mmCIF file of C-alpha atoms and ligand atoms in Angstrom:
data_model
loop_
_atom_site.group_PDB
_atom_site.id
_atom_site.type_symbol
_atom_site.label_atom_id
_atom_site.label_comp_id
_atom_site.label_asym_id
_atom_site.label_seq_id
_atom_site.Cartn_x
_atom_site.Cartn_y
_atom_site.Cartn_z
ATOM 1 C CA UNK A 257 -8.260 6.576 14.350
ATOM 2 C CA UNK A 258 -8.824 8.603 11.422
ATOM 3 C CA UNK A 259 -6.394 7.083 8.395
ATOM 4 C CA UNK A 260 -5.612 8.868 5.079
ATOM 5 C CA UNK A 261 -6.145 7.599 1.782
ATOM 6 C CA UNK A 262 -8.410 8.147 -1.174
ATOM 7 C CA UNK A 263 -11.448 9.764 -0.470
ATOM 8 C CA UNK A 264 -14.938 10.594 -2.029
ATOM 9 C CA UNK A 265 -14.294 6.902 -3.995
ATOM 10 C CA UNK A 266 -15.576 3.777 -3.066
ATOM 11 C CA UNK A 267 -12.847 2.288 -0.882
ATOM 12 C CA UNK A 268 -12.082 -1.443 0.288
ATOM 13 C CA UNK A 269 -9.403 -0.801 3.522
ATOM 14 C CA UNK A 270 -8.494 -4.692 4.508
ATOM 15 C CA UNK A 271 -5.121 -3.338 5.914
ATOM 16 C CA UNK A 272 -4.514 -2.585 9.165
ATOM 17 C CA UNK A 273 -7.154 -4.681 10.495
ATOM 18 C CA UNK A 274 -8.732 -4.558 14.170
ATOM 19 C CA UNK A 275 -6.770 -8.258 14.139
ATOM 20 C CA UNK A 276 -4.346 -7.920 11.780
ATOM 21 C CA UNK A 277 -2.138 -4.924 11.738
ATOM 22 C CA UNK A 278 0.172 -6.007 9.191
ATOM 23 C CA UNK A 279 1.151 -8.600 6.626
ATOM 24 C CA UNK A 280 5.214 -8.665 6.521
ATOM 25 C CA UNK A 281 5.463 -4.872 6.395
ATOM 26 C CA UNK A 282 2.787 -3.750 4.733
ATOM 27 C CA UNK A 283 0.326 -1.987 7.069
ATOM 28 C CA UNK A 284 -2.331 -0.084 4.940
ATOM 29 C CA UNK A 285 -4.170 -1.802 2.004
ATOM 30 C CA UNK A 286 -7.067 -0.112 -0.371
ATOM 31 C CA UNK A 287 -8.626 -1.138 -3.148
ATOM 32 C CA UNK A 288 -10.198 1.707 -4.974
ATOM 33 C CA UNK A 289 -13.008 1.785 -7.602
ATOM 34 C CA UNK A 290 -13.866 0.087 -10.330
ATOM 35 C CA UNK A 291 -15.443 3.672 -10.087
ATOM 36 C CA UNK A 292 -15.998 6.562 -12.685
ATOM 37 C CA UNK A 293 -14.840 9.371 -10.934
ATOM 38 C CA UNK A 294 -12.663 12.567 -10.971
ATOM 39 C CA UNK A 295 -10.068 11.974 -8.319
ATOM 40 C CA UNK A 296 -8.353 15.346 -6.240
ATOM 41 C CA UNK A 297 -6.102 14.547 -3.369
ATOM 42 C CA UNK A 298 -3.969 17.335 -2.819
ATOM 43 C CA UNK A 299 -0.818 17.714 -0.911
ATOM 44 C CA UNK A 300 -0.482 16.096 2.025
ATOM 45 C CA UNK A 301 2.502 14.847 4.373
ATOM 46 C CA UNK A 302 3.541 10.931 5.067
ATOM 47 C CA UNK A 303 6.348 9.275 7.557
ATOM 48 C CA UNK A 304 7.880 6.464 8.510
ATOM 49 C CA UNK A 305 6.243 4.283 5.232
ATOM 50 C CA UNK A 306 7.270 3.592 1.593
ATOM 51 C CA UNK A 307 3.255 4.091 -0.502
ATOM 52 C CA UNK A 308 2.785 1.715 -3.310
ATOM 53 C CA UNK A 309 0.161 2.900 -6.113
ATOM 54 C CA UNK A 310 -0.758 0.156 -8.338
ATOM 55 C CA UNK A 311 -3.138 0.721 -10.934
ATOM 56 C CA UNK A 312 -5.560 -1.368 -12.788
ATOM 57 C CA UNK A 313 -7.352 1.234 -14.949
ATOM 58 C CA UNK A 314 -6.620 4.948 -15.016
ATOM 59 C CA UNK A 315 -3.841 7.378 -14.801
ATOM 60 C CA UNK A 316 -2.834 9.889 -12.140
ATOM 61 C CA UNK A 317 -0.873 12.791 -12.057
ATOM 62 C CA UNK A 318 1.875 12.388 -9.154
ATOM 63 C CA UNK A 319 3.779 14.846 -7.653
ATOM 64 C CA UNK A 320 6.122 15.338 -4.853
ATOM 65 C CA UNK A 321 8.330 17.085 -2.646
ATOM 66 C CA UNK A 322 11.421 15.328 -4.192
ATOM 67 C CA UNK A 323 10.440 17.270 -7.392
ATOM 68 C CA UNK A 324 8.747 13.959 -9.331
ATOM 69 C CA UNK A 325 5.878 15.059 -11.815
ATOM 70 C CA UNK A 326 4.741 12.007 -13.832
ATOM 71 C CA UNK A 327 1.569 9.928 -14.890
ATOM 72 C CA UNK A 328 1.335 6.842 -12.819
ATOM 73 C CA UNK A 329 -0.520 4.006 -15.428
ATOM 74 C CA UNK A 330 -1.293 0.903 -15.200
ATOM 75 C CA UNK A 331 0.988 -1.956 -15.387
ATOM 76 C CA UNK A 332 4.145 0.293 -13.528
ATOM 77 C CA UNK A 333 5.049 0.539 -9.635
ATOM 78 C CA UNK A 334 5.077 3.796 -8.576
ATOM 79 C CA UNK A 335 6.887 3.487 -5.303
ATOM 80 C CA UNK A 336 7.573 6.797 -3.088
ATOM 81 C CA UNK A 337 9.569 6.404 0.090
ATOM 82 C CA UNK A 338 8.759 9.272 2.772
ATOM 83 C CA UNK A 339 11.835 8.904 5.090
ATOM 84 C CA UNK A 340 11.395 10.837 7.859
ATOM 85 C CA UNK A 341 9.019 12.761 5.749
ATOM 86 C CA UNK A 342 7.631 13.747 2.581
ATOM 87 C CA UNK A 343 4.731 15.249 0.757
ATOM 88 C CA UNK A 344 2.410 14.158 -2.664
ATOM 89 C CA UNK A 345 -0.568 15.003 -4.866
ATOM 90 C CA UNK A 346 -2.561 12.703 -6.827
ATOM 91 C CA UNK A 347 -5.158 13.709 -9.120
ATOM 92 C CA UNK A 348 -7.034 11.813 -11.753
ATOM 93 C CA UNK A 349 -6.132 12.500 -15.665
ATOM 94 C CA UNK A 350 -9.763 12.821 -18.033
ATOM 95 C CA UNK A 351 -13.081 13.867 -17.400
ATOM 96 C CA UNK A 352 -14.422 11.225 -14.352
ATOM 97 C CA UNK A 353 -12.370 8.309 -15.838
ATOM 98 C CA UNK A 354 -12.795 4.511 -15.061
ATOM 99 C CA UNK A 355 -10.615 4.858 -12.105
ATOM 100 C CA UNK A 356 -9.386 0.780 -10.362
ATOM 101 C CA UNK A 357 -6.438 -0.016 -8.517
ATOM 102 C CA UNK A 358 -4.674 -0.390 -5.294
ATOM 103 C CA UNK A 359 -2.560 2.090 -2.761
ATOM 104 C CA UNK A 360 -1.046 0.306 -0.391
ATOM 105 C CA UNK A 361 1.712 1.137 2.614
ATOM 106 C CA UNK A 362 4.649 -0.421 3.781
ATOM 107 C CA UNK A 363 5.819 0.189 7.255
ATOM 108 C CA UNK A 364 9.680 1.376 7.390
ATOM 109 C CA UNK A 365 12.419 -0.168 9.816
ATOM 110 C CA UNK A 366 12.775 2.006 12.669
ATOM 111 C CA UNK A 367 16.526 1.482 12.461
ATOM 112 C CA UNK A 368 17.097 2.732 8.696
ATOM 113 C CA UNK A 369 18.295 5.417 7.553
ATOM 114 C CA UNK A 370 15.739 6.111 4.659
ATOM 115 C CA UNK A 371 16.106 9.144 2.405
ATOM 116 C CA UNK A 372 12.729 10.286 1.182
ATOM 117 C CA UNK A 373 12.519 8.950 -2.889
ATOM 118 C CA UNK A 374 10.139 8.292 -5.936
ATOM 119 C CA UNK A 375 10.684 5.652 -8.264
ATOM 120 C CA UNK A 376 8.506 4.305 -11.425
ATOM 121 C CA UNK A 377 9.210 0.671 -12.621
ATOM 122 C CA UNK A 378 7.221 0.027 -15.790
ATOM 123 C CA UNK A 379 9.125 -3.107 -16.555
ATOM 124 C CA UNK A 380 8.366 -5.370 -13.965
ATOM 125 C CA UNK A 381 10.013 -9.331 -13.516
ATOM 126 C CA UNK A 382 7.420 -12.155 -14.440
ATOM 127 C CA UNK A 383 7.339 -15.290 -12.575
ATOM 128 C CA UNK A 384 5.981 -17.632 -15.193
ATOM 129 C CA UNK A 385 4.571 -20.632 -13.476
ATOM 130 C CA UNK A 386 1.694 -23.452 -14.994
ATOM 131 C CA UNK A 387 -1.885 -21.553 -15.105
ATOM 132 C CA UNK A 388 -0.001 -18.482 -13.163
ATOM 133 C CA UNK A 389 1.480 -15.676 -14.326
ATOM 134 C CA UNK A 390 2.956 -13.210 -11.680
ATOM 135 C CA UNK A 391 4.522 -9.762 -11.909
ATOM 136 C CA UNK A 392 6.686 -9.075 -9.098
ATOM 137 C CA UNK A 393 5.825 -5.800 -8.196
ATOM 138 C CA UNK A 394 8.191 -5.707 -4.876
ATOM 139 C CA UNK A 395 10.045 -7.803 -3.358
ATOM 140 C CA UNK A 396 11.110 -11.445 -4.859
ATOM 141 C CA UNK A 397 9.028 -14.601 -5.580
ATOM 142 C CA UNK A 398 10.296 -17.613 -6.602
ATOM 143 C CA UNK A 399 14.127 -16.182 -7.469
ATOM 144 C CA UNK A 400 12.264 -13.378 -9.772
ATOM 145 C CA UNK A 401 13.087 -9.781 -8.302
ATOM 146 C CA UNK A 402 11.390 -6.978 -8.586
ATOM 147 C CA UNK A 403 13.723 -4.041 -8.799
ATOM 148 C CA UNK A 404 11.912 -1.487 -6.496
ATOM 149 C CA UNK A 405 14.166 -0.870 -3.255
ATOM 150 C CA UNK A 406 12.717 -2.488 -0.344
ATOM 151 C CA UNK A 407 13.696 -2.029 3.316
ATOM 152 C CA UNK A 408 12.665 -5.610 4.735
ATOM 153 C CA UNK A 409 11.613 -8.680 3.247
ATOM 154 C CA UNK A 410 8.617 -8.569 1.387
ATOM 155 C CA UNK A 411 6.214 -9.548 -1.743
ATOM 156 C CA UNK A 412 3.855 -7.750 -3.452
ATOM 157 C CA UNK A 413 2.962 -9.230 -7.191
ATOM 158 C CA UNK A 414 0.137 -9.269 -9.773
ATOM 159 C CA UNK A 415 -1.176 -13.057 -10.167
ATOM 160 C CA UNK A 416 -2.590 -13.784 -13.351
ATOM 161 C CA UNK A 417 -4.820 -17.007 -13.440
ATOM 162 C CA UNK A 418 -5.901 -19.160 -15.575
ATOM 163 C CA UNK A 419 -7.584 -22.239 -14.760
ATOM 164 C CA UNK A 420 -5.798 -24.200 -11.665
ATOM 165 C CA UNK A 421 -2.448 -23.049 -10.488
ATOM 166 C CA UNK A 422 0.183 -23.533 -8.039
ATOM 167 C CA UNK A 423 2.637 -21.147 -6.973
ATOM 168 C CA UNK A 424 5.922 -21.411 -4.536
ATOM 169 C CA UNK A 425 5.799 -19.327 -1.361
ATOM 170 C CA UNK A 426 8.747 -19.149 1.231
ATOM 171 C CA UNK A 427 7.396 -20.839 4.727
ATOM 172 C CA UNK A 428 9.368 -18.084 6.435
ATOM 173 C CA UNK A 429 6.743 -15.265 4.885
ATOM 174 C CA UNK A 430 3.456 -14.631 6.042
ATOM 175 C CA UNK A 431 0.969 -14.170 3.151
ATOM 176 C CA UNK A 432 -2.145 -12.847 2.279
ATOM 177 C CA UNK A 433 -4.248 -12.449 -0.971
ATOM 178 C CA UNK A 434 -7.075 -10.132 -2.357
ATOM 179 C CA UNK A 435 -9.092 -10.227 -5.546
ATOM 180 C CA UNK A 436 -8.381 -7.566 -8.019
ATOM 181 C CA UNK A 437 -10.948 -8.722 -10.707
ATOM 182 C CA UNK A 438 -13.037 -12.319 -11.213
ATOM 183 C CA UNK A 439 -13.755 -15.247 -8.423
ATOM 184 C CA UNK A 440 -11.003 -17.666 -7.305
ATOM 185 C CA UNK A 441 -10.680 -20.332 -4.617
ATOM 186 C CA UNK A 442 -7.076 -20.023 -2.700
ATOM 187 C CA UNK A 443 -6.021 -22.702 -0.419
ATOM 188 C CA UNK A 444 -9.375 -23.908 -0.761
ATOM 189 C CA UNK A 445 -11.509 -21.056 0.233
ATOM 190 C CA UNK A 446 -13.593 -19.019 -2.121
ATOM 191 C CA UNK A 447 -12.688 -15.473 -2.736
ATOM 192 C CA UNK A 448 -13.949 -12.407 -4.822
ATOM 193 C CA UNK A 449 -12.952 -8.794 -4.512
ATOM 194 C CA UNK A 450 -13.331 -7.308 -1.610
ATOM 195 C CA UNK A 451 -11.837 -9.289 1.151
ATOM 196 C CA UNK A 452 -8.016 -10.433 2.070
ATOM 197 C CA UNK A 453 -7.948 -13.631 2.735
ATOM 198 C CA UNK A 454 -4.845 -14.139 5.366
ATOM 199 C CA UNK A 455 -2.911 -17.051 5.106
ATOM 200 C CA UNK A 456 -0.092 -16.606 7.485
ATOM 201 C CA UNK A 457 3.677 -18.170 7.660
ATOM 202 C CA UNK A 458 4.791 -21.721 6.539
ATOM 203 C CA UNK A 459 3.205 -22.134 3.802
ATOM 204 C CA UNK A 460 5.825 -23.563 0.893
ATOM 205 C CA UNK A 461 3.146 -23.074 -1.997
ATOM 206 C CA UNK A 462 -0.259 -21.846 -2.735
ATOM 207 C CA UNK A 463 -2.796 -23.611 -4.569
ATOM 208 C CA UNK A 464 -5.131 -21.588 -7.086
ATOM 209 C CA UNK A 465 -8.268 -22.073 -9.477
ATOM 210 C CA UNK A 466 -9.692 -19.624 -11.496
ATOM 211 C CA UNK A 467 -13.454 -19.146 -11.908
ATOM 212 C CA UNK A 468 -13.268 -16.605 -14.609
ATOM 213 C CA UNK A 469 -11.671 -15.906 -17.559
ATOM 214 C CA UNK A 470 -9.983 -12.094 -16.313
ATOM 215 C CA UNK A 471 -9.314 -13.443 -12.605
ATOM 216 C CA UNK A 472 -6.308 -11.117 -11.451
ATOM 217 C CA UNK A 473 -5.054 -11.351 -7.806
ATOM 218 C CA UNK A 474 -2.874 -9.861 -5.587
ATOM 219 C CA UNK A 475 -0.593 -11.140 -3.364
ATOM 220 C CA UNK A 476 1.113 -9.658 -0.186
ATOM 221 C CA UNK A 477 4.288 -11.415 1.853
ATOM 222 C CA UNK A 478 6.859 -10.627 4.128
ATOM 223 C CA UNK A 479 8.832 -11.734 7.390
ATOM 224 C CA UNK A 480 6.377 -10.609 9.690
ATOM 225 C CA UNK A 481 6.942 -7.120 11.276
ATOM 226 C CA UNK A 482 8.740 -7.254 14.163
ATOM 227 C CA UNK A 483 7.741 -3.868 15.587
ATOM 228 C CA UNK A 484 4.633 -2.494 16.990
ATOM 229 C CA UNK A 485 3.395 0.821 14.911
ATOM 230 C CA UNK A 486 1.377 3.826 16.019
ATOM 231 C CA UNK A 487 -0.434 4.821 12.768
ATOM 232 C CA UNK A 488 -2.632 8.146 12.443
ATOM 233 C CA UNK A 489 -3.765 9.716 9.618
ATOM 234 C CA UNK A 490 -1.381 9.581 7.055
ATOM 235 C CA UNK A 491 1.916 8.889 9.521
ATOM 236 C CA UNK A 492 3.278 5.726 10.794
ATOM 237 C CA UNK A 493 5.352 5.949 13.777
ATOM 238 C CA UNK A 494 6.394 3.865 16.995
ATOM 239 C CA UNK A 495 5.178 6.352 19.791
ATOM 240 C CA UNK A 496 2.468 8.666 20.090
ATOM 241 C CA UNK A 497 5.142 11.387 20.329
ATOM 242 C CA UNK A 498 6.328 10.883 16.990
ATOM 243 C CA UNK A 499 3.083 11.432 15.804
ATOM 244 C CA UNK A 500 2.618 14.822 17.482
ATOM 245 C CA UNK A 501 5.583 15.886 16.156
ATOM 246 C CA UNK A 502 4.834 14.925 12.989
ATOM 247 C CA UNK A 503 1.443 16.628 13.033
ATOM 248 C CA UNK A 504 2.626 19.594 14.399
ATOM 249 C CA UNK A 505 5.566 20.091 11.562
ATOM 250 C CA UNK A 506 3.153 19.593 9.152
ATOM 251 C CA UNK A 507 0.677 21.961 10.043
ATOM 252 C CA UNK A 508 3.526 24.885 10.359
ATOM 253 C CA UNK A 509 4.682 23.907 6.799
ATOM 254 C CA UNK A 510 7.886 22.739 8.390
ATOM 255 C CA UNK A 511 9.896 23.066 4.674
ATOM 256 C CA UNK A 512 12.929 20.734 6.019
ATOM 257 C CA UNK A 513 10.717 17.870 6.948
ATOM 258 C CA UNK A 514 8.131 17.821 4.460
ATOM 259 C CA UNK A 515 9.497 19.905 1.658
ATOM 260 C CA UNK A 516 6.687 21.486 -1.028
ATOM 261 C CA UNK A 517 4.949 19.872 -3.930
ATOM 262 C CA UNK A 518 4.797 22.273 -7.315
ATOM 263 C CA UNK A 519 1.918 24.002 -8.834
ATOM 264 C CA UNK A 520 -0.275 23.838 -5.941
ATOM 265 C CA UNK A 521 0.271 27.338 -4.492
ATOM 266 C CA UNK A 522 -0.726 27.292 -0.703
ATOM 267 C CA UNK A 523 -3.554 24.682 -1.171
ATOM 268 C CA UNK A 524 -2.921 21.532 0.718
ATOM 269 C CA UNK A 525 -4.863 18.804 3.380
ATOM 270 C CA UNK A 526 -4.882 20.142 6.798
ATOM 271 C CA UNK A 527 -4.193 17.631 9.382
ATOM 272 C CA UNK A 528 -7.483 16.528 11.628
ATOM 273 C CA UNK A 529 -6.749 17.295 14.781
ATOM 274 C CA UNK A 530 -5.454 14.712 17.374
ATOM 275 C CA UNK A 531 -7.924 12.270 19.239
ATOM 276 C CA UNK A 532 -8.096 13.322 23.553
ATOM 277 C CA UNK A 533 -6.311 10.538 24.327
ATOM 278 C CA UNK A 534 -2.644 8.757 23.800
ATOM 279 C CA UNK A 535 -2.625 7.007 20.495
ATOM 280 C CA UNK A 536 -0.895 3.230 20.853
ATOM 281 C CA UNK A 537 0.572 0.567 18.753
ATOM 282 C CA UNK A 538 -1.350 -1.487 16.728
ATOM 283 C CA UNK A 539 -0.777 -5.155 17.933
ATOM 284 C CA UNK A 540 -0.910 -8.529 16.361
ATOM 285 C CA UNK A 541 -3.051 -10.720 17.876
ATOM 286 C CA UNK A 542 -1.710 -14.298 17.803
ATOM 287 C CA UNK A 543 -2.786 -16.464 14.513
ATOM 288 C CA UNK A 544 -2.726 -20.111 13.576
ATOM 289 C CA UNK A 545 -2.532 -20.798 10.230
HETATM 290 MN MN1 LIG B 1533 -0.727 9.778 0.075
#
């Protein structure tokens, strides 16, 4: 199934996996670049998910259809919450700039009533721990709380390492952890970007060592999702009705779902059109861990 994201950029998708549909609630992970490029992604629609842009180098030029128009940098969450709907263009600031980071999803409760929302948090919690320092990005680790609104309990935070490390996890999470920049081993098994390495539920700490001096990592937690999604393009839903509907609305410009994003006239991503066939949940296969 065709998923949105960044395109025309070199692209690592570890999230949703043929195995692994989620981790807690997030359900989409890329990491983008280290690239030189010039990046144009113009309006286009998303339900049913909260997106996460974290860079690592670069700016981009956000906006909405809740009216936000700001520079996303490195070192802030940028944290937009669709609802039952909402709409967003990202381009690139400078001429093909060093362009690194991650865009990642998190799946909404079904139940919650979730206005759509943007929110920047350049003054994120740090967790200092021996060898580790982690910015809590979303979520809470280790009674440090990030202050981005969350719908479910989750993690997302920068590690900084240096050396060996060891950092407290809650058993009740389900964890996983990808390489933004240098080599590490975690929980014994050699890592370097590219990969997530899953490391599923009762763990009660993690054990690190850094093999470079600028080894960054990122870490992902949460109760694991209860619910089974149906995720297309750039929509998650629960039922391959939802999905049409939310196709269809977007293609007529519906204004009360999706709303309009400034200064780009009519120009905006056309949906692909639907595969022949019913589109179904994503499921978990079991895991030991
Ligand atoms: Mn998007």
């Amino acid at each position: 199934m065709p998923l949105g994201g960044i395109r025309a950029m070199r692209v690592s998708r570890t999230l949703p996996h043929r195995e692994l549909p989620t981790v807690g609630a997030w359900c989409f992970l890329d990491q983008f670049g280290p690239q030189h490029t010039d990046m144009v992604v113009l309006p286009h629609p998303h339900t049913g998910l909260q997106t996460v842009t974290w860079p690592v180098r670069g700016e981009i030029h956000h906006r909405d259809s809740v009216g936000s128009d700001v520079v996303v940098r490195p070192g802030q969450l940028n944290l937009m919450t669709s609802g039952p709907g909402i709409a967003h263009s990202e381009i690139s600031l400078g001429e093909a700039p060093l362009l690194h980071g991650l865009q990642l999803w998190v799946a909404l409760p079904e139940t919650a009533a979730v206005t759509p929302a943007f929110e920047q948090h350049a003054d994120l919690p740090v967790y200092e721990g021996d060898g580790v320092r982690a910015t809590v990005v979303v979520g809470e680790l280790a009674g440090t709380t990030s202050p981005a609104t969350t719908y479910s309990p989750l993690l997302g935070a920068q590690l900084d390492v240096e050396g060996g490390a060891t950092l407290p996890l809650r058993p009740d999470f389900e964890h996983a952890v990808l390489v933004l920049t240098g080599r590490a081993t975690i929980a014994g098994t050699p890592l370097e970007p590219g990969p997530l390495l899953y490391l599923g539920t009762g763990r009660t700490e993690l054990t690190l060592q850094a093999h470079d001096d600028d080894t960054t990592l990122f870490l992902l937690g949460g109760e694991p999702f209860p619910d089974d999604l149906v995720m297309w393009w750039n929509f998650v839903g629960r039922s391959h009705e939802d999905i049409v509907a939310a196709r269809e609305e977007w293609e007529r410009a519906d204004q009360h779902r999706f709303g309009t994003v400034a200064g780009h006239g009519t120009d905006r991503i056309p949906a692909p059109p639907l595969p022949p066939l019913r589109l179904t949940p994503r499921r978990r296969r079991p895991h030991t861990s």
